[in-house]
């Protein structure tokens, strides 16, 4: 048996009995280390006669490759074995309690804004927004509410400057102005957003939320306004029928103007919307005043339409049985975990995801 054949057979015996990575490493050193058996054979090459050299080198290289390959394979097999062993020990104990997992809740106001937006988007309204800090012009003047108009007092405005040019918007109506100044009719928008007035009790907070609606086109009538609000109330409160009454009212930016009441009754100490002999005021509305259209360079002889405004917080209180408006803004985590919405629970009338 030649030296190389001997090395090959010793290697075979050894590699077959290897069980661990450490044993494999020591075999690697034994054959390929500085004084390893294969290394020594390579060193021998220099002393060989040229005619023997070629044949020996070729055999030696073949053996070297074969041994390296076997070491690699063994290494792979040992790693696999180790993983399998680990997996056997790491069985999942399904009886263990799950780890506590806290995820946030959606605030009722955000939830209601989402619901409202998806209901109106179904009939062609898009969502517009405007800033909380507004000019006195957009908030009042352009909306046909001149300097000495009593409506300015009604609104208990937070002014930001002595000269009263900048204020915290008292309603979402200035977004009507911004939208119409920045585009061309027709307009069909809703505007959810924060609004501010110096006011605070169980049903009033200095910051609250409103939803504005505006639809301007060539033939938009009060009939469309009624149809639109009827559809919205039914969808929002998830009722088939709703009693609705339009009471004549006054807003500087609409003519004629109305306030809308919906019928309700109390059943088992809970409010039931739609039917009954009681009335609940829920919004103001009307046909956009020609002066407002003129102020935004829309020709009132060609275009007309309706607008409405309602309190989002109040809608949320009614729908979800919350009775103190101030609790909305106290950021009490316990309150939010009770009244908030699970982000993964899709409410029945929320069409954004399910349709
Ligand atoms: N801006 C009014 C308010 O804050 C609500 C309102 C009434 C808005 C009638 C409208 C409207 O667009 O047409 O009290």
PDB file of C-alpha atoms in Angstrom, residues 4 14 27 43 54 70 72 77 80 87 105 115 128 131 141 155 180 189 192 201 210 213 226 237 257 260 271 281 309:
ATOM      1  CA  UNK A   4      -1.202   8.022   0.014  1.00  0.00           C
ATOM      2  CA  UNK A  14     -11.371   8.362  11.635  1.00  0.00           C
ATOM      3  CA  UNK A  27      -9.033  15.544  12.255  1.00  0.00           C
ATOM      4  CA  UNK A  43       6.373  19.104   1.255  1.00  0.00           C
ATOM      5  CA  UNK A  54       3.679  14.736 -11.972  1.00  0.00           C
ATOM      6  CA  UNK A  70     -15.683  14.611   3.211  1.00  0.00           C
ATOM      7  CA  UNK A  72     -17.258  19.569   4.624  1.00  0.00           C
ATOM      8  CA  UNK A  77     -24.256  16.499   8.868  1.00  0.00           C
ATOM      9  CA  UNK A  80     -28.039  19.278  10.978  1.00  0.00           C
ATOM     10  CA  UNK A  87     -35.768  21.335  17.983  1.00  0.00           C
ATOM     11  CA  UNK A 105     -57.101  51.837  20.847  1.00  0.00           C
ATOM     12  CA  UNK A 115     -67.046  56.235   9.596  1.00  0.00           C
ATOM     13  CA  UNK A 128     -60.818  68.536   2.450  1.00  0.00           C
ATOM     14  CA  UNK A 131     -55.476  74.838   9.297  1.00  0.00           C
ATOM     15  CA  UNK A 141     -65.776  88.096   6.606  1.00  0.00           C
ATOM     16  CA  UNK A 155     -68.721  82.236  18.595  1.00  0.00           C
ATOM     17  CA  UNK A 180     -63.614  77.414  -3.503  1.00  0.00           C
ATOM     18  CA  UNK A 189     -66.481  68.123  -0.048  1.00  0.00           C
ATOM     19  CA  UNK A 192     -63.713  67.026   9.445  1.00  0.00           C
ATOM     20  CA  UNK A 201     -69.091  72.468  30.512  1.00  0.00           C
ATOM     21  CA  UNK A 210     -66.940  69.697  13.476  1.00  0.00           C
ATOM     22  CA  UNK A 213     -70.250  69.706   4.077  1.00  0.00           C
ATOM     23  CA  UNK A 226     -82.485  66.730   2.466  1.00  0.00           C
ATOM     24  CA  UNK A 237     -76.869  55.453  13.151  1.00  0.00           C
ATOM     25  CA  UNK A 257     -80.978  78.394   6.669  1.00  0.00           C
ATOM     26  CA  UNK A 260     -82.108  69.817  11.607  1.00  0.00           C
ATOM     27  CA  UNK A 271     -81.178  56.714  23.511  1.00  0.00           C
ATOM     28  CA  UNK A 281     -80.904  69.003  17.237  1.00  0.00           C
ATOM     29  CA  UNK A 309     -72.114  71.790   9.726  1.00  0.00           C
TER      30      UNK A 309
END
